[in-house]
Coordinates of C-alpha atoms in Angstrom, one line a residue:
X24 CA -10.3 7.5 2.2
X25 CA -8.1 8.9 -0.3
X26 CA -8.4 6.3 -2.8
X27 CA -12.0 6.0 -1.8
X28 CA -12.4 9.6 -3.2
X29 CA -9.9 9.2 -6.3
X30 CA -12.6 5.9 -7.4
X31 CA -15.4 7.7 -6.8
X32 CA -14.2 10.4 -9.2
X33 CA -13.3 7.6 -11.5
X34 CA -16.4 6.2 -11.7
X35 CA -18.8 8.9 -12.1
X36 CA -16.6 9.7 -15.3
X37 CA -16.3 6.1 -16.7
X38 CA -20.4 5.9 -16.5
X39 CA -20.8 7.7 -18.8
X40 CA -24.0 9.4 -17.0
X41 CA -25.5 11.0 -14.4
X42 CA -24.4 8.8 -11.5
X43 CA -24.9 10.8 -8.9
X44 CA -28.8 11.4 -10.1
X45 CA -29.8 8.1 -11.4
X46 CA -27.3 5.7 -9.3
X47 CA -25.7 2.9 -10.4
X48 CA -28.6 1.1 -11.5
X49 CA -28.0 2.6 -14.7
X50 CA -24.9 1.3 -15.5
X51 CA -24.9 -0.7 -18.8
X52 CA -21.9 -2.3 -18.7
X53 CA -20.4 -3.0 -15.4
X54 CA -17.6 -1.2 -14.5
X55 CA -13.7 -3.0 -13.9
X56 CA -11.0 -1.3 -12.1
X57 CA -7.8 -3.5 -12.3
X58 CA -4.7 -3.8 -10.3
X59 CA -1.8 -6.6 -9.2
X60 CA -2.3 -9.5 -6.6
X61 CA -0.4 -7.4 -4.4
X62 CA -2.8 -4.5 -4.1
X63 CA -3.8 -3.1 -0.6
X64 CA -7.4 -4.3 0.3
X65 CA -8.8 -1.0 1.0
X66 CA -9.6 -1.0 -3.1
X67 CA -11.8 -3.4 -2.7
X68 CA -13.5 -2.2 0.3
X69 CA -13.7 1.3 -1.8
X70 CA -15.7 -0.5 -4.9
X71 CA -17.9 -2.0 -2.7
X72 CA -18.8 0.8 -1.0
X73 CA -19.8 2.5 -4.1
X74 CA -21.8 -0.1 -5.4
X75 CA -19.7 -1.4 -7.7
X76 CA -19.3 -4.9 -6.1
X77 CA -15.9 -6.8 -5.2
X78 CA -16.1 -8.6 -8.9
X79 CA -15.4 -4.7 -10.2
X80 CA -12.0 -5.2 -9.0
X81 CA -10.3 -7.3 -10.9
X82 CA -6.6 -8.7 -9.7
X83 CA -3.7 -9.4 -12.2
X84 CA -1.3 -11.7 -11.4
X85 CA 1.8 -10.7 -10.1
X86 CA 5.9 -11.5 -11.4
X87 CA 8.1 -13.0 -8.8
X88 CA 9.3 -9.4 -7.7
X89 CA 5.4 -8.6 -7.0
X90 CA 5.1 -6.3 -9.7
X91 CA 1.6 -6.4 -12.1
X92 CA 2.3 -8.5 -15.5
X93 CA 1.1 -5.9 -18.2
X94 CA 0.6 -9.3 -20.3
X95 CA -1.9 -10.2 -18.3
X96 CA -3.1 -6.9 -17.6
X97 CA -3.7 -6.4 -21.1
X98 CA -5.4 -10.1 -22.0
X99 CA -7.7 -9.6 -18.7
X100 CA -8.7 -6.0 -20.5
X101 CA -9.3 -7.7 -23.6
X102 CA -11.3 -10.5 -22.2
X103 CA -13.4 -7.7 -20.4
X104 CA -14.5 -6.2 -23.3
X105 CA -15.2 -9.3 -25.4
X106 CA -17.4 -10.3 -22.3
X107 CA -18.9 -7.0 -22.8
X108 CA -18.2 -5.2 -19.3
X109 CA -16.3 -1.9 -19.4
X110 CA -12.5 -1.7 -18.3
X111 CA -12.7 1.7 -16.3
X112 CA -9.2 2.7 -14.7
X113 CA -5.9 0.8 -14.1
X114 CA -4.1 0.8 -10.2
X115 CA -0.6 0.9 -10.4
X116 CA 0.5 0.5 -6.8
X117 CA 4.1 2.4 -5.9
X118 CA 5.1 0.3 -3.1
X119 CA 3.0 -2.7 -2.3
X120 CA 2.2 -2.8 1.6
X121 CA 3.5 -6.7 1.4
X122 CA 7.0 -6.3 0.5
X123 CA 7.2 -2.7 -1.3
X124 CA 7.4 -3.6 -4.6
X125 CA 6.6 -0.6 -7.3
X126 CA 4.8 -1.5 -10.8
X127 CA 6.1 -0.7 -14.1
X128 CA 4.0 2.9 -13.9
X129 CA 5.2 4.2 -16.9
X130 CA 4.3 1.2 -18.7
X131 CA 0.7 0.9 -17.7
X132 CA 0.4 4.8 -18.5
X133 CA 1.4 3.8 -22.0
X134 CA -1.0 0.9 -21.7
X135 CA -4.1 3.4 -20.3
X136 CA -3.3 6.1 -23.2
X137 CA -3.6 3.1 -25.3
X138 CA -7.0 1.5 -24.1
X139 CA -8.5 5.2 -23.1
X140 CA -8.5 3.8 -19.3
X141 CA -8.0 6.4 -16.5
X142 CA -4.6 5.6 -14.3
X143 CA -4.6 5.5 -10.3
X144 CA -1.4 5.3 -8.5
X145 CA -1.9 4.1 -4.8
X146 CA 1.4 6.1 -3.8
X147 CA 0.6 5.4 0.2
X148 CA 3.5 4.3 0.6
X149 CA 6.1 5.3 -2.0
X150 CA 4.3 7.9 -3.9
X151 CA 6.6 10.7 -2.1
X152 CA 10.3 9.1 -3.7
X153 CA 10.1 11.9 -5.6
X154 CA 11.5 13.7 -2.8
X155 CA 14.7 11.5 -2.5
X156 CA 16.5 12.1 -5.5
X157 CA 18.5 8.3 -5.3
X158 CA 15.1 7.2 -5.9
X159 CA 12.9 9.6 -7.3
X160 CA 13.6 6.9 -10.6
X161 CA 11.8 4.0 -9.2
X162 CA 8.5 6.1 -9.5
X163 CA 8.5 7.6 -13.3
X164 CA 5.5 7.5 -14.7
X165 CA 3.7 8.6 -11.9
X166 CA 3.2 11.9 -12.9
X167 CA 1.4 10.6 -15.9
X168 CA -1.9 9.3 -13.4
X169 CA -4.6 10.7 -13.4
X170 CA -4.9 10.4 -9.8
X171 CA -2.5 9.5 -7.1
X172 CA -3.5 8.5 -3.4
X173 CA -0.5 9.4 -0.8
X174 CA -0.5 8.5 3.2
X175 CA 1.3 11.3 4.6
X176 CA 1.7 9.5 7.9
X177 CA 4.2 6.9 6.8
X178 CA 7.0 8.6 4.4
X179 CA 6.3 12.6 5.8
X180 CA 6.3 11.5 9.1
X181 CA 3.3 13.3 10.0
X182 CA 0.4 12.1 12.8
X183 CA -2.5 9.8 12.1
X184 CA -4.2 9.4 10.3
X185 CA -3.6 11.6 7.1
X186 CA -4.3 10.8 3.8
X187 CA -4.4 12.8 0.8
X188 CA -5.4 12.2 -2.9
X189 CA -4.0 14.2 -5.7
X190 CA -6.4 14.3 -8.6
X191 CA -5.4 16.2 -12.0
X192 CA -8.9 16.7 -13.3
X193 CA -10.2 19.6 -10.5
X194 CA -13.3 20.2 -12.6
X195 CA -14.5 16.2 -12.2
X196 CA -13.6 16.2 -9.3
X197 CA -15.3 19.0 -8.2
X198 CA -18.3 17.5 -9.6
X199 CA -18.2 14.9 -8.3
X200 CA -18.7 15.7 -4.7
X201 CA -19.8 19.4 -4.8
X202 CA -23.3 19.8 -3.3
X203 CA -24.7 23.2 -0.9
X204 CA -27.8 23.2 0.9
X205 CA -29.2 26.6 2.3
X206 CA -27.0 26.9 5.1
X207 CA -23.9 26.7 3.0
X208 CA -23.8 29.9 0.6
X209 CA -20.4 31.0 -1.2
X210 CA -20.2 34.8 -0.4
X211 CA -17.4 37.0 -1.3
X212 CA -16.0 38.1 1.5
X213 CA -15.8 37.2 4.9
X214 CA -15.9 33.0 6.3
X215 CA -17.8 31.8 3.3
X216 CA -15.0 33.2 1.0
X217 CA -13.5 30.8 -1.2
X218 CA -14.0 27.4 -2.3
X219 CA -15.5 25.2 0.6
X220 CA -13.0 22.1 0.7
X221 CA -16.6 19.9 1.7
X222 CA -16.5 20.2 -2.2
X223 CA -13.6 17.9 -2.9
X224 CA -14.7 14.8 -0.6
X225 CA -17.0 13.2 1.6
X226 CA -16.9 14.9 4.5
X227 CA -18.7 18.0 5.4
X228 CA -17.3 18.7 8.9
X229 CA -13.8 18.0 9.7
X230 CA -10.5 18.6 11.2
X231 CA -7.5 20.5 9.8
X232 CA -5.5 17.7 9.0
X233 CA -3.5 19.5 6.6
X234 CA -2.1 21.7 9.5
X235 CA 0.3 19.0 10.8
X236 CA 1.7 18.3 6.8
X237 CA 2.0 21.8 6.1
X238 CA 3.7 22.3 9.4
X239 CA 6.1 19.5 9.4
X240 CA 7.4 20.8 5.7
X241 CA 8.0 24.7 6.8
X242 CA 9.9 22.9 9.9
X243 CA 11.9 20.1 8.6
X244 CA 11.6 20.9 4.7
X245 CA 11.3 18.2 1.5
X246 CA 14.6 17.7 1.3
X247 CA 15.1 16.4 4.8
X248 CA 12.3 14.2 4.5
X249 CA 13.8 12.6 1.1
X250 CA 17.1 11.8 3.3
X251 CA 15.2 10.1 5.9
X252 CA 13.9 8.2 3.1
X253 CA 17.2 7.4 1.8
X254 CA 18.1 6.5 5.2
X255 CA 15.3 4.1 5.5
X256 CA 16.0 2.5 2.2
X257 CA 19.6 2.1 2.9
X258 CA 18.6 0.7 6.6
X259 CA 16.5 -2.2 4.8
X260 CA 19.1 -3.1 2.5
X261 CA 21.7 -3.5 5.2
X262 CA 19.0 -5.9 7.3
X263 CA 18.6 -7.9 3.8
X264 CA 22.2 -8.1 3.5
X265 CA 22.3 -9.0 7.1
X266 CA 19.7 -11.9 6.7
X267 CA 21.5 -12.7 3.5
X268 CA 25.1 -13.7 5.3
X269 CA 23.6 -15.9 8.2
X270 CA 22.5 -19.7 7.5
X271 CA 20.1 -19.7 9.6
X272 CA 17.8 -16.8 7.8
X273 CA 16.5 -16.3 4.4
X274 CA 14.7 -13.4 2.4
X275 CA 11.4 -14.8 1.4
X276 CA 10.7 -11.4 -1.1
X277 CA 13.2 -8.9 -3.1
X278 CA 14.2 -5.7 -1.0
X279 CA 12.9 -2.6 -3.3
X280 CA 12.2 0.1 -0.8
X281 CA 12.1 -0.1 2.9
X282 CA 10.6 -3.6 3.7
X283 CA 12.3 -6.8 4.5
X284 CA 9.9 -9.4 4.5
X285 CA 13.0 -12.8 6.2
X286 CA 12.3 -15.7 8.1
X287 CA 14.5 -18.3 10.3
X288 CA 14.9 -21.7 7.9
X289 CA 12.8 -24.5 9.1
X290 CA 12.4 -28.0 7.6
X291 CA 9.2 -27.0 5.4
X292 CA 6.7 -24.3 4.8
X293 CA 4.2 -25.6 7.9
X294 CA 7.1 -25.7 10.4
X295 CA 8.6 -22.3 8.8
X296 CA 4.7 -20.6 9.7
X297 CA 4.5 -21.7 13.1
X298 CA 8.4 -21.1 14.2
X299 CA 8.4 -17.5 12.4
X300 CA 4.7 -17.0 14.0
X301 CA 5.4 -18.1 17.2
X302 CA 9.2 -16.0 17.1
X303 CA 7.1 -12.9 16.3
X304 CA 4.8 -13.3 19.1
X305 CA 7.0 -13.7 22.0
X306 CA 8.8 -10.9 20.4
X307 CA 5.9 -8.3 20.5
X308 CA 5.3 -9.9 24.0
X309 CA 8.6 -9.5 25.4
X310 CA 8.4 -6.2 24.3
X311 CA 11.7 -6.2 21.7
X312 CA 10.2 -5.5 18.6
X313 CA 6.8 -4.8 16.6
X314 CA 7.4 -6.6 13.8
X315 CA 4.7 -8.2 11.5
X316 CA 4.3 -11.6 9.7
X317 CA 3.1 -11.7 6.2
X318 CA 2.7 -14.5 3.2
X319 CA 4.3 -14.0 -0.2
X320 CA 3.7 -16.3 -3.4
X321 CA 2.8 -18.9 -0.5
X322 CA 5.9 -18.3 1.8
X323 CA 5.0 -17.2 5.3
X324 CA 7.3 -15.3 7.6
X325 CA 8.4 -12.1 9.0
X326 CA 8.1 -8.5 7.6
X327 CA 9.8 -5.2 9.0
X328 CA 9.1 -1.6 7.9
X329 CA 11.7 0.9 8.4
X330 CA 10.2 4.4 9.3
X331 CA 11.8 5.7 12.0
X332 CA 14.1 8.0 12.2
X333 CA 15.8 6.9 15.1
X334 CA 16.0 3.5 14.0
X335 CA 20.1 2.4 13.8
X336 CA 21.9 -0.2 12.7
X337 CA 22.2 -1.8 16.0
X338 CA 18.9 -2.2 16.1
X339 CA 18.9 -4.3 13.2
X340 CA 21.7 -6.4 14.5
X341 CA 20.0 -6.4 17.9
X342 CA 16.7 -7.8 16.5
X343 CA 18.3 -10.4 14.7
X344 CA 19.8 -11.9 17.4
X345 CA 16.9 -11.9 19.3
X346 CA 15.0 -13.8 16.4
X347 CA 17.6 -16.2 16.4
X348 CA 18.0 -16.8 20.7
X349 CA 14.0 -16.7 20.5
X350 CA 13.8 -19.8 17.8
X351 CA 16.2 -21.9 19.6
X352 CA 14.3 -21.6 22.6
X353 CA 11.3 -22.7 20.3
X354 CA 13.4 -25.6 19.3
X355 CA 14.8 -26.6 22.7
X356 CA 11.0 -26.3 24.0
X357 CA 10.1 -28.5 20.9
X358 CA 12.6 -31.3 21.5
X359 CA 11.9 -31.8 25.1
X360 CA 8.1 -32.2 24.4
X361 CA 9.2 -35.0 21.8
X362 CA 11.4 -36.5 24.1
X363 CA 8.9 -36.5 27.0
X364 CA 6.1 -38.2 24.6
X365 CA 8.9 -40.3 23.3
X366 CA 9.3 -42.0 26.9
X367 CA 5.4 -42.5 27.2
X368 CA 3.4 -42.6 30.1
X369 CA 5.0 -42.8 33.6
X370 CA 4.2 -46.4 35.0

């Protein structure tokens, strides 16, 4: 939702008309929004459900560390505009759900000031390392966007769902959204007092979901949360260093923030899929671990997310031994069945 509302903001300005009277239909030029390979999906969903089409997203390829090429950002912007469609706003993506990598963001600001492109940060998942200040570097640029998308419900901690958009232009945004119908008069004084948050989104009626972030800073305070996200930082490079030192497991992705996306070794990319599938399956059904399996540039295996504070060491060492007991079993079961077919049918 909150990069649903930071497009839709975007593209009533990038029209260049009255989009919210006339529609899309009047769109001369169609409209491109660009971002990296690596981008989370819900972009996509978010152009399409404003009309704009899946083709208005348009994904740049990706470095080996994930990160958007700003040479190919900058061709694919170029080619736009010779094919006569209109380059709208630029995602820079601080922490890719995949493996957490973080785009050059003050680059592509310099890029946007250049081109006259508005700049979106999806910050869902590291758009609050300004709070840790080991990190807070990884993010510059960021306050450079014009709007950033942030998921309080991974880094602050905070209850599902909650997500929150952070948009510098109030006056477009306000515009934007802002409509009142009889029933729904600004007064003065008393409940109508104010400005009517229904004004800033899509939602008329809702709950206070802002109750449980505001809440959990007066209790545990900014800088507590920017430790934990040390912690977790420091927690995922430990497991990579972990994975690192044993021969049977590799890193499939570079560590930036706090995912490891690692794998047990197998004889080639099928065999690594289905051993790494199958170990993360009887591990979520044995009840050890809810881990996830991901692909990356084509290599499929295993991805952890560290956010919880009570996560330890041990249990890092603890799942790794039970993803390596788990794919000898898978082995063991394997080499039977081959021996079994090898002796063919009983006579």
């Amino acid at each position: 939702m909150a990069n649903l509302v930071a497009h839709t903001v975007i593209r009533n300005l990038a029209a260049g008309y009255d989009v919210r009277g006339e529609g899309i239909a009047g769109v001369e030029k169609p409209l491109r929004f660009y971002a990296s390979d690596q981008v989370h999906s819900c972009h996509q969903k978010a152009l399409e459900t404003l009309g704009l089409g899946a083709k208005a997203l348009v994904e740049i390829a990706s470095d080996d560390r994930q990160r958007m090429r700003l040479d190919a950002l900058q061709a694919a912007i170029a080619a736009d505009r010779a094919s006569g469609l209109q380059p709208a706003c630029v995602i820079g993506t601080a922490g890719t759900t995949n493996t957490g990598a973080i785009d050059d963001l003050s680059a592509i600001a310099d890029l946007c000031e250049r081109e006259g492109l508005w700049f979106h940060v999806d910050g869902c998942i590291g758009g609050v390392l300004r709070l840790a200040p080991d990190h807070a570097h990884l993010v510059n640029g960021i306050e450079r966007a014009g709007s950033v998308a942030i998921d309080p419900h991974k880094w602050l901690h905070a209850p599902f769902e909650a997500g929150s958009v952070l948009i510098k232009d109030a006056q477009a945004h306000f515009e934007t959204f802002e409509m009142h119908g009889p029933y729904l008069q600004l007064q003065e004084r008393g409940m109508a007092a104010g400005k009517f948050l229904a004004d800033y989104g899509l939602e008329l009626t809702r709950g206070f979901r802002a109750l449980k972030i505001w809440m959990a800073f007066k209790e545990q305070g900014a800088a507590k949360f920017g430790r934990l996200i040390t912690r977790d930082i420091a927690l995922a490079r430990y497991m990579a260093a972990q994975v690192e030192a044993h021969p049977l497991l590799e890193l499939f992705a570079p560590v930036d923030l706090n995912i490891v996306c690692f794998r047990h070794v197998a004889a080639d990319e099928d065999a690594a899929k289905f051993l790494n599938t199958e170990i993360m399956l009887r591990l979520q059904e044995r009840g050890l671990a809810v881990i996830s399996d991901t692909t990356v540039q084509g290599r499929h295996g295993l991805r952890c997310a560290f956010n919880n504070h009570r996560t330890r060491r041990a249990d890092i060492d603890g799942l790794l031994a039970d993803v390596l007991c788990i794919a000898e079993e898978i082995k063991t079961e394997h080499a039977s069945q081959r021996a079994h077919l090898a002796d063919g049918p009983a006579p």
